[in-house]
GROMACS .gro file of C-alpha atoms in nm:
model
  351
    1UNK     CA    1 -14.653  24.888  -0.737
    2UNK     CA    2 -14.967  24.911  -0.932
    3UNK     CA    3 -14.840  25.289  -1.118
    4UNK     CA    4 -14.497  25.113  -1.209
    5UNK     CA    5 -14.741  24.814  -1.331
    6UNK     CA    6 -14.919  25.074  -1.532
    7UNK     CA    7 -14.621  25.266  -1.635
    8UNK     CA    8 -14.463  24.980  -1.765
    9UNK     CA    9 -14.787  24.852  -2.006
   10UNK     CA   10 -14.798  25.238  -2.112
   11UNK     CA   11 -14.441  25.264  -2.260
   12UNK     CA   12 -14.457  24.840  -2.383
   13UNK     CA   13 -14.809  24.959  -2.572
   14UNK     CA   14 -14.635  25.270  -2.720
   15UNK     CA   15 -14.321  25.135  -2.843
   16UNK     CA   16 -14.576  24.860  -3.024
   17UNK     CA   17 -14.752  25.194  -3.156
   18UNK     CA   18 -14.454  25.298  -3.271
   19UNK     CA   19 -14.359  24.958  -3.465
   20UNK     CA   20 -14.702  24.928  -3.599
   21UNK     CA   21 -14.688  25.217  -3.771
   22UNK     CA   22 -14.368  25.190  -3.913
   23UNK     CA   23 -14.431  24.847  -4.056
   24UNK     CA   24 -14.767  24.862  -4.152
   25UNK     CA   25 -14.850  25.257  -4.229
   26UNK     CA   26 -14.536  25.403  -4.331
   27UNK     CA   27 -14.384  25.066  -4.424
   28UNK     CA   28 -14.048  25.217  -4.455
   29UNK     CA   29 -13.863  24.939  -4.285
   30UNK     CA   30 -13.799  24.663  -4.537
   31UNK     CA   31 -13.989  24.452  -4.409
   32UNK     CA   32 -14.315  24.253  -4.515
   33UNK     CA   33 -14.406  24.133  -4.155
   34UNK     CA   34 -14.727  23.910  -4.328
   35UNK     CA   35 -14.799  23.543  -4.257
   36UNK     CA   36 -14.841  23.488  -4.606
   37UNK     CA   37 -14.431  23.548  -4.699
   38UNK     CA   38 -14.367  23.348  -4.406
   39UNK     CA   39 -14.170  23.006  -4.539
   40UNK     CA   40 -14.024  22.788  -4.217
   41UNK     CA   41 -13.672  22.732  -4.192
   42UNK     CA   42 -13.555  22.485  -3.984
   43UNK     CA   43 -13.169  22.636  -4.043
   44UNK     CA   44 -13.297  22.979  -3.943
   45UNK     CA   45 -13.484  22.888  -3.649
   46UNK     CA   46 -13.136  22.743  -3.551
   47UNK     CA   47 -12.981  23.054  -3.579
   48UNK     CA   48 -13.209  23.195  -3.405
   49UNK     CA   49 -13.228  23.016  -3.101
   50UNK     CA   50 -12.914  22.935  -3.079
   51UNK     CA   51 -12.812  23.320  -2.980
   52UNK     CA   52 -13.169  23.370  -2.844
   53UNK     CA   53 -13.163  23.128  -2.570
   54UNK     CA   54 -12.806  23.198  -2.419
   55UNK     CA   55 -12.933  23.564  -2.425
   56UNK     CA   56 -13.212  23.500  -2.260
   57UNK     CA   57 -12.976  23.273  -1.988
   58UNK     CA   58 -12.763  23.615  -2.005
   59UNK     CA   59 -13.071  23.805  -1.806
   60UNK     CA   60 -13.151  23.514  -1.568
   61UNK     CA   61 -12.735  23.505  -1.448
   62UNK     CA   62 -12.744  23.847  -1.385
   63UNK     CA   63 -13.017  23.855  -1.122
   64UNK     CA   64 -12.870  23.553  -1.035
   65UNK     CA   65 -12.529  23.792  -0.963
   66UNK     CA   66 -12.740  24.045  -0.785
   67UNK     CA   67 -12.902  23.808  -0.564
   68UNK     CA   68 -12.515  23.665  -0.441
   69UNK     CA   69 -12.430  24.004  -0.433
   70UNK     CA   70 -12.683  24.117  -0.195
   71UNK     CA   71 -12.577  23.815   0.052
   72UNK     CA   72 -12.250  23.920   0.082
   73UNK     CA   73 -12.333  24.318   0.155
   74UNK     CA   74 -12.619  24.180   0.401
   75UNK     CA   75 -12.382  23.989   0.574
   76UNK     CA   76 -12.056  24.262   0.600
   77UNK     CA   77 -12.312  24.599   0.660
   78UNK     CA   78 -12.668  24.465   0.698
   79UNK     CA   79 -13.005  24.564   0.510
   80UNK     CA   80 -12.912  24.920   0.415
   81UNK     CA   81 -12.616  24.811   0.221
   82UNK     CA   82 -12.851  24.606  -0.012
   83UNK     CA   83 -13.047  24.923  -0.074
   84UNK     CA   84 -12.803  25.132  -0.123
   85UNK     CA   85 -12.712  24.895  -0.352
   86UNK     CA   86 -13.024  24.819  -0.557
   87UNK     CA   87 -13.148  25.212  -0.606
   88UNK     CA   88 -12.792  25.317  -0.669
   89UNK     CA   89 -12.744  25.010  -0.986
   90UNK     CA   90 -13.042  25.174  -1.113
   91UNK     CA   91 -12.878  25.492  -1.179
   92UNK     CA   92 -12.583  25.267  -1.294
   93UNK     CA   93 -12.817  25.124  -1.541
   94UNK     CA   94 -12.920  25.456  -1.715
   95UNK     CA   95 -12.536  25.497  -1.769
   96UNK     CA   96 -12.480  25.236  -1.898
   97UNK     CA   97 -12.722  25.299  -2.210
   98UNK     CA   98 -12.490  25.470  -2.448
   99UNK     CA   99 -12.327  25.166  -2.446
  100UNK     CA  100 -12.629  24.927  -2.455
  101UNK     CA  101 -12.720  25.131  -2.763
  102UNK     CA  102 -12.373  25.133  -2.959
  103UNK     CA  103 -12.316  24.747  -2.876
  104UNK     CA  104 -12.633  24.670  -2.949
  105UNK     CA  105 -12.614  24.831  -3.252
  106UNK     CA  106 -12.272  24.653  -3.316
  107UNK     CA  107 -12.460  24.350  -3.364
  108UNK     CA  108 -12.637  24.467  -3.683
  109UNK     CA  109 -12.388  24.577  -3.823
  110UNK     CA  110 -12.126  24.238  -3.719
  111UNK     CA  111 -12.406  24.017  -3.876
  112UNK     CA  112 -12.421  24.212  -4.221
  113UNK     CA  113 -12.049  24.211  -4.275
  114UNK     CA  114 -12.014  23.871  -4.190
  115UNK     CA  115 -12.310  23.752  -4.382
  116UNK     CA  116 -12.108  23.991  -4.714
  117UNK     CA  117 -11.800  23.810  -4.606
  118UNK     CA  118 -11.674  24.171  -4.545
  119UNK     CA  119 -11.442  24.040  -4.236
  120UNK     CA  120 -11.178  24.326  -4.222
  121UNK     CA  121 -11.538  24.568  -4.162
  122UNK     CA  122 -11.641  24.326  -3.842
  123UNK     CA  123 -11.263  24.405  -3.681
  124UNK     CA  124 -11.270  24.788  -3.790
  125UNK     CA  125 -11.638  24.832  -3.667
  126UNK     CA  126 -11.570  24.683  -3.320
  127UNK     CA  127 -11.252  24.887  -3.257
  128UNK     CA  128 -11.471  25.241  -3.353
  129UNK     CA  129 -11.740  25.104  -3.105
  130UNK     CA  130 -11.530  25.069  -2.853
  131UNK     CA  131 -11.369  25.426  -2.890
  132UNK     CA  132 -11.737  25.554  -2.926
  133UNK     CA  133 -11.865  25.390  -2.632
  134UNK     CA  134 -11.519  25.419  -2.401
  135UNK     CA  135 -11.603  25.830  -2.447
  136UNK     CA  136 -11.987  25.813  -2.354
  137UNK     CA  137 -11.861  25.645  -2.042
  138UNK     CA  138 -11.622  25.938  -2.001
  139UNK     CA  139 -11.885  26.140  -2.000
  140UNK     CA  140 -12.100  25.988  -1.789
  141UNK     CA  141 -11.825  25.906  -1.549
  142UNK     CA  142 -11.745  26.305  -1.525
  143UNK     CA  143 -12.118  26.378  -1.475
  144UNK     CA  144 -12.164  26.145  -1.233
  145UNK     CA  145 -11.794  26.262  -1.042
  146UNK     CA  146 -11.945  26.586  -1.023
  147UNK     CA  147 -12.314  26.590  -0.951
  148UNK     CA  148 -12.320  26.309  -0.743
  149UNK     CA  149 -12.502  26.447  -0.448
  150UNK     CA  150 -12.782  26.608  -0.678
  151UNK     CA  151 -12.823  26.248  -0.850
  152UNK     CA  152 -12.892  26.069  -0.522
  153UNK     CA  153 -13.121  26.331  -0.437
  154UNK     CA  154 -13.383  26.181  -0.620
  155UNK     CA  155 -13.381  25.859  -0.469
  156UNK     CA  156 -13.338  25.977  -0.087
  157UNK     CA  157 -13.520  26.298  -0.027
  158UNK     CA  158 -13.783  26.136   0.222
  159UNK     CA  159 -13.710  26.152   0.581
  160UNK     CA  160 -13.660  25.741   0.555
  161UNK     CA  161 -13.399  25.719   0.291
  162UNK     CA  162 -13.186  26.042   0.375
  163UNK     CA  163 -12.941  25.875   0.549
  164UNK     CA  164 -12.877  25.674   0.245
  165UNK     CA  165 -12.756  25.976   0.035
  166UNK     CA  166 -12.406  26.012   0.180
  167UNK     CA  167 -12.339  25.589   0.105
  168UNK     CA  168 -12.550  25.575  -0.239
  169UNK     CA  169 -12.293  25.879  -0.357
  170UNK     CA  170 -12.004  25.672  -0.263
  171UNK     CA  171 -12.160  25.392  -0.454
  172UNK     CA  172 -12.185  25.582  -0.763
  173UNK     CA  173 -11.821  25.777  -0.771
  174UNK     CA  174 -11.685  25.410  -0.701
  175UNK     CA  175 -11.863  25.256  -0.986
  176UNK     CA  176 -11.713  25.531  -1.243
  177UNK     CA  177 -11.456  25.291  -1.379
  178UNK     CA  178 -11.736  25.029  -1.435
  179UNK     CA  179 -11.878  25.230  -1.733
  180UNK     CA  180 -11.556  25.275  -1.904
  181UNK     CA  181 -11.468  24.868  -1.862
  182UNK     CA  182 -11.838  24.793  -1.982
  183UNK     CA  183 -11.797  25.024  -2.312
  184UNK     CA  184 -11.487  24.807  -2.357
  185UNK     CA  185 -11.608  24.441  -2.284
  186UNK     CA  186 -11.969  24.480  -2.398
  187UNK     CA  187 -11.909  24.524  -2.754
  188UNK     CA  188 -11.643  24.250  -2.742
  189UNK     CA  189 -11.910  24.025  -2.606
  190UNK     CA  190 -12.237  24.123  -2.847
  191UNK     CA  191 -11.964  24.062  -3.172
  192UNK     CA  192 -11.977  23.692  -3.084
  193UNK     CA  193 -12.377  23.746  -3.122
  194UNK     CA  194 -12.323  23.961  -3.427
  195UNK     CA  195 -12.144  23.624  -3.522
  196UNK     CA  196 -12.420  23.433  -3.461
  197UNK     CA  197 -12.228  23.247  -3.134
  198UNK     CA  198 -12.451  23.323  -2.870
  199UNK     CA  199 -12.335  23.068  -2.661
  200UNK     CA  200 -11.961  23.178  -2.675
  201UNK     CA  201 -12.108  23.553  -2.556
  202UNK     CA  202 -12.252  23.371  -2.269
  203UNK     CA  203 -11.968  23.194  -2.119
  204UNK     CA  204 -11.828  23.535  -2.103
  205UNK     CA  205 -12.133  23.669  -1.891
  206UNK     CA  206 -12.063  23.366  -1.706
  207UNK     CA  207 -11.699  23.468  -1.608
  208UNK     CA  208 -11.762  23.823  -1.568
  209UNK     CA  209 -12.080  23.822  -1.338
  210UNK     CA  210 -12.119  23.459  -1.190
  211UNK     CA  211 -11.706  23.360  -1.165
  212UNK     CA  212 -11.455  23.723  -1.146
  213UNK     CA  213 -11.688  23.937  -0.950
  214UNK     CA  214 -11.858  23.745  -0.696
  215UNK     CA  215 -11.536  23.582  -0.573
  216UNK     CA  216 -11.349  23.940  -0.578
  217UNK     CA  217 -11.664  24.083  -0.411
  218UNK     CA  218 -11.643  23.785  -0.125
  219UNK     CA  219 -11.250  23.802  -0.122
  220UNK     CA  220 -11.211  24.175  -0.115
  221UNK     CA  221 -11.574  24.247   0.155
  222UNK     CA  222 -11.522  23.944   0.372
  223UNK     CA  223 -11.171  23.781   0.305
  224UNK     CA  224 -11.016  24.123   0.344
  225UNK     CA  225 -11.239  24.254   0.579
  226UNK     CA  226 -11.339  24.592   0.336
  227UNK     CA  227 -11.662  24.547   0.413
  228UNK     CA  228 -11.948  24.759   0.163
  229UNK     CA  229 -11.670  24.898  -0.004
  230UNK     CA  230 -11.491  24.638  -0.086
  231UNK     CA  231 -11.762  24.458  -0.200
  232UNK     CA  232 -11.836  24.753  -0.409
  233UNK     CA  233 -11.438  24.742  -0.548
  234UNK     CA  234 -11.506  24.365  -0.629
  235UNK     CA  235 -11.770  24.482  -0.911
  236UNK     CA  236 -11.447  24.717  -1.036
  237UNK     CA  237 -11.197  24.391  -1.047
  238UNK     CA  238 -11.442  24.122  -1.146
  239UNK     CA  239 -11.531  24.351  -1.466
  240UNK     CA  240 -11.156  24.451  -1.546
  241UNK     CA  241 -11.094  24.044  -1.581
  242UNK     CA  242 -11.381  24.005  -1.751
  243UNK     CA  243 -11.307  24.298  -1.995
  244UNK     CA  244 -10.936  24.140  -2.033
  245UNK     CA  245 -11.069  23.828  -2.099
  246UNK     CA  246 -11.339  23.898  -2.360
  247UNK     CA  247 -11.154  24.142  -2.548
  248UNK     CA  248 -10.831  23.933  -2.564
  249UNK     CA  249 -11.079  23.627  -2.729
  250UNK     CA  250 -11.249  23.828  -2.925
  251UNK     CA  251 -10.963  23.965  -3.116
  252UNK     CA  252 -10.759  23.633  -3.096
  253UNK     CA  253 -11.066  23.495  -3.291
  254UNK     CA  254 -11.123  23.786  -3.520
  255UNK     CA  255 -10.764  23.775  -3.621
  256UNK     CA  256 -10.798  23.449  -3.652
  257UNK     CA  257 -11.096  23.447  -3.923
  258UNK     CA  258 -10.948  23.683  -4.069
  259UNK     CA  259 -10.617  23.517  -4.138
  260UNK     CA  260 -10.816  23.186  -4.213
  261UNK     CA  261 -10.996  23.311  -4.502
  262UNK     CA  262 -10.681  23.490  -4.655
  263UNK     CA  263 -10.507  23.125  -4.637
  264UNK     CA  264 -10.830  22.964  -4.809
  265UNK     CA  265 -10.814  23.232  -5.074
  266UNK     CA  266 -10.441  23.127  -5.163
  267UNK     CA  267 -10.438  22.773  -5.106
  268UNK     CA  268 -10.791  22.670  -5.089
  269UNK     CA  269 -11.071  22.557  -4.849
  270UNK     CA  270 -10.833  22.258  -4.736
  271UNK     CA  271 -10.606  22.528  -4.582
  272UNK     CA  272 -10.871  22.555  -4.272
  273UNK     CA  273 -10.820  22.287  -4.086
  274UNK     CA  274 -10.413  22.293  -4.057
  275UNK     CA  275 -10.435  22.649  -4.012
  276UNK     CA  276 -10.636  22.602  -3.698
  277UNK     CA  277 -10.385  22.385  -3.544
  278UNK     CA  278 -10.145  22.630  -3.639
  279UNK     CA  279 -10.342  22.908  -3.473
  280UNK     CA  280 -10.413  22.730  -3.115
  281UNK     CA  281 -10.039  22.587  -3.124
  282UNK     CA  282  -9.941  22.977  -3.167
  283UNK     CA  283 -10.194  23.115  -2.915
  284UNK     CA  284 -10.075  22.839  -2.667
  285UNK     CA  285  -9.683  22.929  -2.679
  286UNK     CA  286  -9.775  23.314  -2.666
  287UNK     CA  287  -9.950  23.225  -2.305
  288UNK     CA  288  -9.663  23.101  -2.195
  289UNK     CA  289  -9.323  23.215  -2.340
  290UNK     CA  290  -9.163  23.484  -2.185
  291UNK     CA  291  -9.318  23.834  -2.227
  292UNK     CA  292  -9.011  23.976  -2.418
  293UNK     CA  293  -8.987  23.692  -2.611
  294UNK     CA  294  -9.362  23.736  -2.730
  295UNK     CA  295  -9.323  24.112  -2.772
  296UNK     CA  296  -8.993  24.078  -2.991
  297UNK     CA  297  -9.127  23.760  -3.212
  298UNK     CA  298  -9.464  23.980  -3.254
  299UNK     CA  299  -9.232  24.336  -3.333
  300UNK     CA  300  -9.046  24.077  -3.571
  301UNK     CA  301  -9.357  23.957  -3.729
  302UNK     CA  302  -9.509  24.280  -3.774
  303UNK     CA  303  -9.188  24.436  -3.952
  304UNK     CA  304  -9.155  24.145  -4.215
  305UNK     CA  305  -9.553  24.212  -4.271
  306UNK     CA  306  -9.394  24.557  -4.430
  307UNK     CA  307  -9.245  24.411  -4.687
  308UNK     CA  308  -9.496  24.259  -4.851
  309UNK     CA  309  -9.719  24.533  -4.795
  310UNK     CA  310  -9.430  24.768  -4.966
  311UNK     CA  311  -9.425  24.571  -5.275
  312UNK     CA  312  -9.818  24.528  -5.374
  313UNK     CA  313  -9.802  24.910  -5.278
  314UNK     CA  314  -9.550  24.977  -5.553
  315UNK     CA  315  -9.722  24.735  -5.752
  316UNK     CA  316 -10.040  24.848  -5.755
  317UNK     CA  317  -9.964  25.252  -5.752
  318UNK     CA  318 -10.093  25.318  -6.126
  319UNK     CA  319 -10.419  25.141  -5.982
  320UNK     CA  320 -10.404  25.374  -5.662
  321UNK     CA  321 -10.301  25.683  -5.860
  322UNK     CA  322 -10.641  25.591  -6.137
  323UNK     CA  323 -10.927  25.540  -5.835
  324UNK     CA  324 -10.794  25.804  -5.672
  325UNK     CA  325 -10.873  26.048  -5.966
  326UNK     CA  326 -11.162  25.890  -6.015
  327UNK     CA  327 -11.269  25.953  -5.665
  328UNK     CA  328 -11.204  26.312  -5.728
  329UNK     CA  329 -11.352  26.341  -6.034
  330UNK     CA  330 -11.615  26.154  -5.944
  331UNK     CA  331 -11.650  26.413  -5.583
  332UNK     CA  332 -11.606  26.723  -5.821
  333UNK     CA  333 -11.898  26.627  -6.041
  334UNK     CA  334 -12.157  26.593  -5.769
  335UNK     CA  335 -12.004  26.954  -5.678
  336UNK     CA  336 -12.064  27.086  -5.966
  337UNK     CA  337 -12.391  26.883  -5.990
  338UNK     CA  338 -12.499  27.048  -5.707
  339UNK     CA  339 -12.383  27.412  -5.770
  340UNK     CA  340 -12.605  27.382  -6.083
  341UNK     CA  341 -12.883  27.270  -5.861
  342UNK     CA  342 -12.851  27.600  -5.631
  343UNK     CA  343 -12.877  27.802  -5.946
  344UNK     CA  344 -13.177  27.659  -6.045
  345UNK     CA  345 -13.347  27.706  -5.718
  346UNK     CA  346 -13.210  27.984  -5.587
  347UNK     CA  347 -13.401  28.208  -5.793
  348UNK     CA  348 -13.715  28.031  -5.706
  349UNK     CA  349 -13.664  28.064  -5.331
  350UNK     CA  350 -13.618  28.453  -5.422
  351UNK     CA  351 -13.958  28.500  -5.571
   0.00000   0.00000   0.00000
């Protein structure tokens, strides 16, 4: 316990290292982190806490989830279950960090676009993060499919925890469909931080660890009698709800925004409010018409979107027809540009 202590204050105090000396030797970053350009803002502070603290609340539910979690294994396959358990998430954890990184990263880039007002770039960016982080957790999932046994080696190559390996493999193979569901609901969920709506990304924590898989992890190891397994499988279906749910919201609102400010910009900022009834009304019905009914007013909708689309292209193809020559002009003179350059130089580098 004391080396992990240790460990830990090694890698905190280097990462600070690291910081310090991009801020204050290099100073690279953009930053003036200084006292004296420090001016309060009450707004800001806002803003701040108000995604902070349901983050923070984020951490606390899900040891919260892992302490419900271990009840239920401890009571369907006793002590060894829990470990099995707790060393295998840990490996879980570690694949789970492409897609820490690219949804974390989301958020940056959510908040400048919507700060810009750039709201088509907040939809387009989430839809590439998911793609990006769906495929790290391809990979990951095939890696851990097929070395497995060598992975669980690590944590159960003492005489006490060998008899762990063959359950903690299990674990892992079974949690393969986890990664891909995270890389789709976890950037879903960080946009509404990107937003600024921290507490909208925690209701969805809320659902997906505290509501969906607990009671599919109870129903499936000791409703249905699975046992470890199906405790295991109730991770699998609480996270598939949860990845429904948060990516169905998410878009509903993103569409939503989007639409909302294209109403404002022909009809003004009095155009918000009615359009918001509008919205809900709409999002009600679609939840519960008829499925074909939905699908053929939406394939409707989405033709008679053509035509408008048709016309401003024909309308605007002179304007089309002049960037795009520009473009190209503009792409064959930093060409040439740089051809030049590589004569220059080139006979430098020779001598």
């Amino acid at each position: 316990v004391a080396g992990a202590a240790l460990a830990t204050l090694i890698s905190t105090g280097s990462v600070l290292l690291v910081l310090y000396y991009w801020m204050f030797v290099k100073k690279d970053t953009y930053l003036n982190p200084y006292l004296s350009n420090f001016k309060f803002s009450r707004q800001i502070s806002l803003d701040i806490l108000g995604v902070g603290i349901p983050a923070s609340l984020e951490m606390i539910m899900t040891a919260t989830f892992a302490a419900f979690f271990s009840t239920i294994l401890a009571i369907v396959a006793g002590t060894d279950a829990v470990a099995v358990y707790s060393t295998g998430w840990r490996v879980v954890n570690i694949g789970m960090m492409p897609t820490v990184a690219i949804s974390t990263a989301l958020v940056s880039v959510v908040g400048a676009n919507f700060g810009a007002r750039r709201y088509e770039n907040i939809r387009i960016a989430q839809r590439y993060s998911i793609l990006l982080a769906v495929a790290c957790a391809v990979v990951v999932g095939v890696l851990i499919y097929l070395f497995a046994p060598q992975i669980v080696y690590v944590f159960s190559y003492s005489d006490n925890s060998a008899h762990l390996a063959a359950p903690m493999a299990a674990f892992l193979v079974t949690m393969i469909p986890y990664f891909i569901l995270s890389a789709i609901g976890a950037p879903a969920t960080l946009t509404f931080q990107g937003l600024g709506k921290g507490l909208t990304a925690m209701v969805q924590t809320i659902f997906r660890q505290l509501i969906f898989s607990i009671i599919f992890s109870y129903l499936f190891a000791i409703t249905l009698g699975f046992g470890e397994h199906g405790a295991w499988w109730g991770i699998i279906a609480g996270s598939l709800c949860a990845c429904m749910l948060t990516f169905a919201w998410s878009t509903i609102l993103g569409w939503s925004y989007y639409g909302e400010r294209a109403w404002v910009y022909l009809v003004g900022i009095k155009a918000i409010k009615p359009f918001r009834i509008a919205w809900t009304l709409v999002v009600f019905v679609g939840c519960v018409a008829a499925l074909d009914v939905v699908w053929n007013v939406a394939d409707t909708l989405n033709a008679c979107m053509a035509f408008p689309n048709m016309v401003a292209l024909i309308g605007l193809s002179g304007v089309i027809a002049s960037e795009t020559k520009k473009y190209v002009d503009d792409k064959d003179a930093e060409w040439g540009g740089l051809m030049k350059w590589m004569d220059d130089v080139a006979p430098q580098i020779d001598k």
